[in-house]
PDB file of C-alpha atoms in Angstrom:
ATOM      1  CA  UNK B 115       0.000   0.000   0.000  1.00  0.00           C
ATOM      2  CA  UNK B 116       0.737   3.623  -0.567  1.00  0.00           C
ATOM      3  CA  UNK B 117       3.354   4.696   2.181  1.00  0.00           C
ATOM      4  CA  UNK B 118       5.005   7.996   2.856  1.00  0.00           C
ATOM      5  CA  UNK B 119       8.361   7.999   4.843  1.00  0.00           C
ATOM      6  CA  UNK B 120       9.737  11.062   6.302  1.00  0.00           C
ATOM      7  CA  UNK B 121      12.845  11.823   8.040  1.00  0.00           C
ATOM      8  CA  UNK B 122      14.919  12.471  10.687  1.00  0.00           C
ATOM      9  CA  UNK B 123      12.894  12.194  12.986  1.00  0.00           C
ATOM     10  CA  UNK B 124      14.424  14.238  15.629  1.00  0.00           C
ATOM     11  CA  UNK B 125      16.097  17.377  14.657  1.00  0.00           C
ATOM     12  CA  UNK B 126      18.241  19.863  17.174  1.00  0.00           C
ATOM     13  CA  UNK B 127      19.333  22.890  15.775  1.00  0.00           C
ATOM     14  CA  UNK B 128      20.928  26.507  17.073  1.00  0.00           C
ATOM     15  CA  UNK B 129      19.038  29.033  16.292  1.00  0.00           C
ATOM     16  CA  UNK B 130      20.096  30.846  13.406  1.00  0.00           C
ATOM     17  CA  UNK B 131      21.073  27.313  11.596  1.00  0.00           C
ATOM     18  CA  UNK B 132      18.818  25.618   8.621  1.00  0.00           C
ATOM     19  CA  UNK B 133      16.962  23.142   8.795  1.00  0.00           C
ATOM     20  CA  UNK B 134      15.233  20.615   5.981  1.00  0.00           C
ATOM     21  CA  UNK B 135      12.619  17.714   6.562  1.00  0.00           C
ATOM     22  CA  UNK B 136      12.435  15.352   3.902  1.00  0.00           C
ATOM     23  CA  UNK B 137       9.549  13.043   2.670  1.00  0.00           C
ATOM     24  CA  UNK B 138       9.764   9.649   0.154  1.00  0.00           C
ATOM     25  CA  UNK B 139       6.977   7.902  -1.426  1.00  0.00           C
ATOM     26  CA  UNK B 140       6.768   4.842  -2.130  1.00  0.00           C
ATOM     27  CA  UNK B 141       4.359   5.886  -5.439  1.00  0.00           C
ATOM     28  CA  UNK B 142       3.486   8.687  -7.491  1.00  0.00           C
ATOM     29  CA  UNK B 143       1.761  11.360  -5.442  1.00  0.00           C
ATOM     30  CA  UNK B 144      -0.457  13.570  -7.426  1.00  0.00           C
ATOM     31  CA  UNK B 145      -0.001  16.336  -4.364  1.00  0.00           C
ATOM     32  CA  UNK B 146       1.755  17.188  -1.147  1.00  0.00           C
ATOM     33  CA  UNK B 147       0.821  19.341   1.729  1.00  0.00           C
ATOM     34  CA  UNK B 148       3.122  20.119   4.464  1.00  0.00           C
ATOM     35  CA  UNK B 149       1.748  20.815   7.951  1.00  0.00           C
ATOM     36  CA  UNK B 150       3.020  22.032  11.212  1.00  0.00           C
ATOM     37  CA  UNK B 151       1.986  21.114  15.101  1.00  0.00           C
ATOM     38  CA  UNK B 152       3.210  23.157  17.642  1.00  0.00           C
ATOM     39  CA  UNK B 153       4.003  21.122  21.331  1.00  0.00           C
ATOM     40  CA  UNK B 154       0.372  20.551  22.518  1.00  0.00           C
ATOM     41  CA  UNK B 155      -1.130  21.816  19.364  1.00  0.00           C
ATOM     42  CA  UNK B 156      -2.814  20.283  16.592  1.00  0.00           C
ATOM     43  CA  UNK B 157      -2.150  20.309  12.668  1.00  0.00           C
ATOM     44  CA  UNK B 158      -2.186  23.366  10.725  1.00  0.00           C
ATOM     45  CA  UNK B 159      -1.606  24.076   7.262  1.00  0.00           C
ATOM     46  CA  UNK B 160       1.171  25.192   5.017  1.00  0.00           C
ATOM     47  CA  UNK B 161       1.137  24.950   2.170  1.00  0.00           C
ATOM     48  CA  UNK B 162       0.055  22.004  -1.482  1.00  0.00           C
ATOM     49  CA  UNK B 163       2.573  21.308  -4.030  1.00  0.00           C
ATOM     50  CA  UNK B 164       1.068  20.300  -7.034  1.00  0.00           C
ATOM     51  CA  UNK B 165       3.588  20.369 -10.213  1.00  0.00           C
ATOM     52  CA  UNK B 166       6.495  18.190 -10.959  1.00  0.00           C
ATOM     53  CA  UNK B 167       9.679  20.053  -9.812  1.00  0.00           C
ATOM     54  CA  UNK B 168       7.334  22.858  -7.762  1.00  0.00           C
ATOM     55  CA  UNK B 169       9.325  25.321  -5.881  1.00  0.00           C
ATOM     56  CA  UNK B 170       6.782  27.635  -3.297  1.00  0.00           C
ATOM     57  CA  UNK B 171       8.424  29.719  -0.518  1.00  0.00           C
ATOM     58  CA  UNK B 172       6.916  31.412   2.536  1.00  0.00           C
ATOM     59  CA  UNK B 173       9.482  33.683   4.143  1.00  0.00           C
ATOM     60  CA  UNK B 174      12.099  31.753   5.344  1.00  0.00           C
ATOM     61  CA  UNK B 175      10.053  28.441   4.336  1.00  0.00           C
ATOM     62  CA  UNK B 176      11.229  26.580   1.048  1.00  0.00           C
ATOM     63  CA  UNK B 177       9.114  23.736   0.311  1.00  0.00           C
ATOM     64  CA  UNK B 178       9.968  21.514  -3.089  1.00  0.00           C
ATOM     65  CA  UNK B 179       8.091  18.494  -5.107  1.00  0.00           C
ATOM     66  CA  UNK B 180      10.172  16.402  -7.034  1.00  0.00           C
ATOM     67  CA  UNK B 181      10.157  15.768 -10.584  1.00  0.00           C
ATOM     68  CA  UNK B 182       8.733  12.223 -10.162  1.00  0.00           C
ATOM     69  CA  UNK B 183       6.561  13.469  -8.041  1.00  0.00           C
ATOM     70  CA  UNK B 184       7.659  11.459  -5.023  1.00  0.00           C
ATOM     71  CA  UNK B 185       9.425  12.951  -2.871  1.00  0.00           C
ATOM     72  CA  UNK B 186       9.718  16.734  -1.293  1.00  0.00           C
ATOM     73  CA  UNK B 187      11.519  18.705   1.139  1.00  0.00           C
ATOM     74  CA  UNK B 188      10.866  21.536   3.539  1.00  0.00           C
ATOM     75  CA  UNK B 189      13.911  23.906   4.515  1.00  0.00           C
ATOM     76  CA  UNK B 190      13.763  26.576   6.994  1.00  0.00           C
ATOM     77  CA  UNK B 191      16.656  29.357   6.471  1.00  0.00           C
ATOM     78  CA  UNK B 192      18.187  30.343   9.649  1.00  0.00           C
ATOM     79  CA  UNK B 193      15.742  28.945  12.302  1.00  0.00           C
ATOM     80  CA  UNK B 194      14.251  30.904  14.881  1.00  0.00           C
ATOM     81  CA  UNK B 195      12.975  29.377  18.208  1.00  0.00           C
ATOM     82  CA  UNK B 196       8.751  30.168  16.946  1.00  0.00           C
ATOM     83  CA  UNK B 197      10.378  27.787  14.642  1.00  0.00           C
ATOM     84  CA  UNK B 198       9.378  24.594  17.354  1.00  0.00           C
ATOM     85  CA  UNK B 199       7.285  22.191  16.396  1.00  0.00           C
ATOM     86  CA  UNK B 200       6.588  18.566  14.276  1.00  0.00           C
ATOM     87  CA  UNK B 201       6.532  19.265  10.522  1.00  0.00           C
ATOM     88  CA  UNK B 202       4.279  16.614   8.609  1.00  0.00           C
ATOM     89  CA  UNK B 203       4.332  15.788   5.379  1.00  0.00           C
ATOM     90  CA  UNK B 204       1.108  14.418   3.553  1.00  0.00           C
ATOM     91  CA  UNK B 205       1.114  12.924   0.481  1.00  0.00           C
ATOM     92  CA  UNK B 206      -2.093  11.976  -1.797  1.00  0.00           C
ATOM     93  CA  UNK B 207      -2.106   9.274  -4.092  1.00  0.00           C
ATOM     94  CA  UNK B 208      -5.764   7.588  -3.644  1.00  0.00           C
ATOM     95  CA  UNK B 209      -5.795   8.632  -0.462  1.00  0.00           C
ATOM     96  CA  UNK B 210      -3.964  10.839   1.423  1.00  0.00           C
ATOM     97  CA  UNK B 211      -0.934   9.674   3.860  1.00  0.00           C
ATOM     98  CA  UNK B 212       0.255  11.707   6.178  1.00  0.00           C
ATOM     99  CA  UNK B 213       4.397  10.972   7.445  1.00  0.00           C
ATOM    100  CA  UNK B 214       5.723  10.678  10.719  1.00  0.00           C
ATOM    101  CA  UNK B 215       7.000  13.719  11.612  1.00  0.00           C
ATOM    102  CA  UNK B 216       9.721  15.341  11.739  1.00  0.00           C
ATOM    103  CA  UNK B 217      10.191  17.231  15.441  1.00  0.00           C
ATOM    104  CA  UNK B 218      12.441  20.662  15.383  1.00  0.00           C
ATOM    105  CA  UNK B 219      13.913  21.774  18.681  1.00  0.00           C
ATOM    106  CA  UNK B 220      15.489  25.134  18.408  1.00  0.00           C
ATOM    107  CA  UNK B 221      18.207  26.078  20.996  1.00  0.00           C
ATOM    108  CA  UNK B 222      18.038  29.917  21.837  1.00  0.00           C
TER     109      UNK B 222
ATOM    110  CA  UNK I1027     -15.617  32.011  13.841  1.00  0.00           C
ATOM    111  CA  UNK I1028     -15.864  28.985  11.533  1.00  0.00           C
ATOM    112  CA  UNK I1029     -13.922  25.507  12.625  1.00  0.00           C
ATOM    113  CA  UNK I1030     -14.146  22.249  14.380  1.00  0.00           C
ATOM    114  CA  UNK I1031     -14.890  21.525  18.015  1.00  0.00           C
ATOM    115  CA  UNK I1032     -13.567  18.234  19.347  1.00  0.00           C
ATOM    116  CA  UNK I1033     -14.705  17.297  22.686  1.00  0.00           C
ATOM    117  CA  UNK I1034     -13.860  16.584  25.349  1.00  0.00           C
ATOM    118  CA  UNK I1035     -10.074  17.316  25.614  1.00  0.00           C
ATOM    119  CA  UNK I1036      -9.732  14.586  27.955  1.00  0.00           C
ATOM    120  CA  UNK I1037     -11.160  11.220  27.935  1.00  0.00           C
ATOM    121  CA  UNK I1038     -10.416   8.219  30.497  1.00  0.00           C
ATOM    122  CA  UNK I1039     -12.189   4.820  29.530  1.00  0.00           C
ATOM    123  CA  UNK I1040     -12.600   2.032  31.867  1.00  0.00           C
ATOM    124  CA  UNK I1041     -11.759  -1.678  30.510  1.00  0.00           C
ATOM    125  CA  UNK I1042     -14.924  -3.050  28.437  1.00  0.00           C
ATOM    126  CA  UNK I1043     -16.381   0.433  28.362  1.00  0.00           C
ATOM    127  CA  UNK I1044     -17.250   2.447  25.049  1.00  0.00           C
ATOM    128  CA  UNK I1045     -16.749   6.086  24.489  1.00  0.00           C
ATOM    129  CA  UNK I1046     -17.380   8.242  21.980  1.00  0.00           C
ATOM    130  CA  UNK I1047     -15.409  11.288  21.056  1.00  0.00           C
ATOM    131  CA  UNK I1048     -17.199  13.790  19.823  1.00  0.00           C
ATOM    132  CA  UNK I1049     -16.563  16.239  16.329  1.00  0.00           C
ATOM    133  CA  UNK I1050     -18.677  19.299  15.074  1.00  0.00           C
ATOM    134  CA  UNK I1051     -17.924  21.749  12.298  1.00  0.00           C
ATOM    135  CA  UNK I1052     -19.443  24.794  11.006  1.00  0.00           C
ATOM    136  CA  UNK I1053     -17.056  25.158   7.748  1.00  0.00           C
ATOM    137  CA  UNK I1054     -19.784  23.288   5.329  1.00  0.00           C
ATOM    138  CA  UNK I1055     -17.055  21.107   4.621  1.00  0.00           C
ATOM    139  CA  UNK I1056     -18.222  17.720   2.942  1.00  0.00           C
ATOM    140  CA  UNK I1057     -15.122  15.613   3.861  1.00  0.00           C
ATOM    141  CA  UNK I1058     -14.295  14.680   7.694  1.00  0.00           C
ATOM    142  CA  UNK I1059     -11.785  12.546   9.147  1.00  0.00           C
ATOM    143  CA  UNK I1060     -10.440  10.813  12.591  1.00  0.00           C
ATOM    144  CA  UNK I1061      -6.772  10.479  13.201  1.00  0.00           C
ATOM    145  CA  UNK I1062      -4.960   8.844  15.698  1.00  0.00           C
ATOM    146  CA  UNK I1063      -1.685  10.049  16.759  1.00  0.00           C
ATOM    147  CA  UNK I1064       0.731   8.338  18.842  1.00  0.00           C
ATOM    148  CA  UNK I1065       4.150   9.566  19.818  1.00  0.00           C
ATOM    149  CA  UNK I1066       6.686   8.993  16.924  1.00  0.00           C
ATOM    150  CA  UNK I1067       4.265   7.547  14.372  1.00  0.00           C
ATOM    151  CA  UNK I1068       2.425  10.369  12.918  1.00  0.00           C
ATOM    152  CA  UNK I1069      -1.100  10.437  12.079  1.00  0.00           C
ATOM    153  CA  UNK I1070      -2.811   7.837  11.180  1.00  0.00           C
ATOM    154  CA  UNK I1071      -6.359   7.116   9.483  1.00  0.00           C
ATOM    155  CA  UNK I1072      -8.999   5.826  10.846  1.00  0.00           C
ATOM    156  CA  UNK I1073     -12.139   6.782   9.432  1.00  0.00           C
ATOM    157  CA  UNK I1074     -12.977   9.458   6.925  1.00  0.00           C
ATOM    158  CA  UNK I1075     -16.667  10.340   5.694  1.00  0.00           C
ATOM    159  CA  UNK I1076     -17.309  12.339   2.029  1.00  0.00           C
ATOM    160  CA  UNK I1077     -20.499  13.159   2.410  1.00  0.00           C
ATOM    161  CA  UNK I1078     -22.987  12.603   5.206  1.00  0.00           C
ATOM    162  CA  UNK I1079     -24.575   8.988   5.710  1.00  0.00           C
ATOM    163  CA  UNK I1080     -21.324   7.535   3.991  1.00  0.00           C
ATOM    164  CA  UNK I1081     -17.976   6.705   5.468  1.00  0.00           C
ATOM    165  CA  UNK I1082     -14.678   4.442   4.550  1.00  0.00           C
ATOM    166  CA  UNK I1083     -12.004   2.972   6.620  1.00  0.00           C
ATOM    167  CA  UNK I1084      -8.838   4.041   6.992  1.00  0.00           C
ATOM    168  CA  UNK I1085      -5.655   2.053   7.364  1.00  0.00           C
ATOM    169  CA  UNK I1086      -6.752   1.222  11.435  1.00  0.00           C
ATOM    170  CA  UNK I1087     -10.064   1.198  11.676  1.00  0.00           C
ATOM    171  CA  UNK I1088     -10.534  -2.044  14.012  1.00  0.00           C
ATOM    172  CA  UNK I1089     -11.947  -0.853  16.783  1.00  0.00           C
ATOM    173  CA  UNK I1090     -13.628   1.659  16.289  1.00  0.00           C
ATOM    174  CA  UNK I1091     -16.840   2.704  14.579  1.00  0.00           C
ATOM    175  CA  UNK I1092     -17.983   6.345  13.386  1.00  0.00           C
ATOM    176  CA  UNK I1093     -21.845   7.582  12.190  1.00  0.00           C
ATOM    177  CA  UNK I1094     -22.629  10.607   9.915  1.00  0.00           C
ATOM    178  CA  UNK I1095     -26.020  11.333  10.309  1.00  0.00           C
ATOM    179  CA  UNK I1096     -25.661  15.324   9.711  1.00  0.00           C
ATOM    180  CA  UNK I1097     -22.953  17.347   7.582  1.00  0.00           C
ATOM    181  CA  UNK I1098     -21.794  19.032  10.775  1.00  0.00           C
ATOM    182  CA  UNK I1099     -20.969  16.065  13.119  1.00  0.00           C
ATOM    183  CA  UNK I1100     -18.670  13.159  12.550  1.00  0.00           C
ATOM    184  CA  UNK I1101     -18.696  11.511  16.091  1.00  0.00           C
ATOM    185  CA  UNK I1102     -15.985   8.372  17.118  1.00  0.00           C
ATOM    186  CA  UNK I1103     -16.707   5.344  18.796  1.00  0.00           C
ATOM    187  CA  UNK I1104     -13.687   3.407  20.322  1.00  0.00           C
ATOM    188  CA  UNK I1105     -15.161   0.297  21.581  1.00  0.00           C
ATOM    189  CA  UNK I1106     -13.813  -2.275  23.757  1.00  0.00           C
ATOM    190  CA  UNK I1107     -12.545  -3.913  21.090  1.00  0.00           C
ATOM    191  CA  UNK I1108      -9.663  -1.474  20.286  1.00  0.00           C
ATOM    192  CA  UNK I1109      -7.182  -3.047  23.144  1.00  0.00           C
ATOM    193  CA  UNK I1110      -4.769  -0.336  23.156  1.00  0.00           C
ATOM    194  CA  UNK I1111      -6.631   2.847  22.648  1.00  0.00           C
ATOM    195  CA  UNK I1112      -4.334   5.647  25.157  1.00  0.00           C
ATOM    196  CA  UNK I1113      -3.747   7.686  22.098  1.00  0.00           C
ATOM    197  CA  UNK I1114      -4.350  11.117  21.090  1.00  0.00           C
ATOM    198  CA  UNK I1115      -7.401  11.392  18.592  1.00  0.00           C
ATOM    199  CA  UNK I1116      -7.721  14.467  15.833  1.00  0.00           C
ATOM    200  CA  UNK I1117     -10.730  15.281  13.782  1.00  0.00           C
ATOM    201  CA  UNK I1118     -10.292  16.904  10.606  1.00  0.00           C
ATOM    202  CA  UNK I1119     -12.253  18.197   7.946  1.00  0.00           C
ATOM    203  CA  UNK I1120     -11.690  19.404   4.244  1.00  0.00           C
ATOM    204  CA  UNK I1121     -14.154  20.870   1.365  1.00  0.00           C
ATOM    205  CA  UNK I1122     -13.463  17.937  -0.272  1.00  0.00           C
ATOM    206  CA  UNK I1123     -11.407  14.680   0.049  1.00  0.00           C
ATOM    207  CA  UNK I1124      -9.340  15.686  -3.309  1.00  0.00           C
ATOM    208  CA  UNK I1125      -6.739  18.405  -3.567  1.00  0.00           C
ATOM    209  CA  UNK I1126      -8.076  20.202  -0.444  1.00  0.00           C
ATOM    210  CA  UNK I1127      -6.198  20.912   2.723  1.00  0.00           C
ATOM    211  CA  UNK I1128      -7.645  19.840   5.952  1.00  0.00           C
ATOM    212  CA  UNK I1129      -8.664  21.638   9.079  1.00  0.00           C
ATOM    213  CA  UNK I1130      -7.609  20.265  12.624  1.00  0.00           C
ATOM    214  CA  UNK I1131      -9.866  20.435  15.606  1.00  0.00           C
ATOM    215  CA  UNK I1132      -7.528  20.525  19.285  1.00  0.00           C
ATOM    216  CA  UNK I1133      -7.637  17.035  19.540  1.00  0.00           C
ATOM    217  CA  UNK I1134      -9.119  14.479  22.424  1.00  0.00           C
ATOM    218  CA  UNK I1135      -6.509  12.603  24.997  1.00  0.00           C
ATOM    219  CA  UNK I1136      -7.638   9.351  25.944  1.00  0.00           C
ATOM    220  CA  UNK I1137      -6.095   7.340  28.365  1.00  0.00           C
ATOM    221  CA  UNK I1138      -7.104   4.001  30.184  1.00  0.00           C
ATOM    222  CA  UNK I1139      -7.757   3.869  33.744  1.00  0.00           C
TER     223      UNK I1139
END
């Protein structure tokens, strides 16, 4: 079945460093949407990446779709501690998959 | 303000008891869905509904069982059945299943006494 992988999983950064998520399918995905959760939050909504090879940015926010269409990335320039929080990926083939997480610490 | 209301925010369920989490929204959205989220494994499906009086299972759906009598209200079941149900539950809701992004209510912590 369709599966979406994301990694790390745990990511420590000092604050004023990058920092990228990345998510793998294991098929085609005819869109992505990226999410964040703050600590005791719920899921809120970045951003869908539709195109092959899709490039959207949001401030300091780069999100990218590959040109198969299977994987993406999310890099944040030069963190910042509002920064916090579990980025999700979500990936629809059929249905729509969300990945593990990936959970950003920020050191001040 | 438009957007969903889970309730309650916490839940404690005796063995061999059934509770149901409840989920409202005022968006008009067609499409709703339950999630369950445990630490380090995302969010995973469990039910999702496209219109009302029709619904599909997700990926873990044993377990539990989910009605949608009206547009606005997409209420979860977890029955005895589910044998390891501590977990913390989101409903979510989207204009449509396709292409659409989805709204998160706060979310319901259940744990087993």
């Amino acid at each position: 079945g369709q599966q979406v992988m994301q990694i790390p999983q745990y990511q420590h950064v000092q604050e004023g460093e990058d920092f990228t998520t990345y998510c793998n399918s294991s098929t085609t995905l005819s869109n992505i949407q990226w999410y964040k959760q703050r600590p005791g939050g719920h899921p809120v909504f970045l951003i869908q990446l539709v195109k092959s090879g899709e490039v959207k940015k949001q401030k300091r926010l780069t999100f990218q779709f590959g040109e198969a269409k299977k994987n993406s990335s999310l890099h944040i320039t030069a963190t910042q501690t509002t920064d916090v929080g579990t980025y999700f990926c979500a990936g629809r083939n059929n249905d729509m998959r969300f990945g593990a997480g990936t959970r950003l610490t920020v050191k001040p | 303000d438009g957007g969903i209301t889970q309730s309650p925010k916490y839940l404690f369920r005796k063995e061999g008891q059934n509770v149901t989490l409840s989920c409202e929204q005022n968006l008009n959205h067609d499409a709703m869905y339950w999630y369950r989220q445990d630490p380090g494994q995302g969010l995973r499906l469990i039910y999702y509904s496209q219109i009302v009086n029709d619904f599909q299972k997700g990926d873990i759906a044993e377990g539990y069982s989910v009605s949608r009598e009206k547009k606005e209200s997409f209420p979860l079941t977890v029955t005895s059945a589910q044998k390891n149900p501590t977990a913390f539950y989101l409903c979510a809701s989207s204009i449509r299943t396709s292409n659409q992004p989805q709204h998160f209510g706060d979310g319901t912590r259940l744990s087993i006494l």
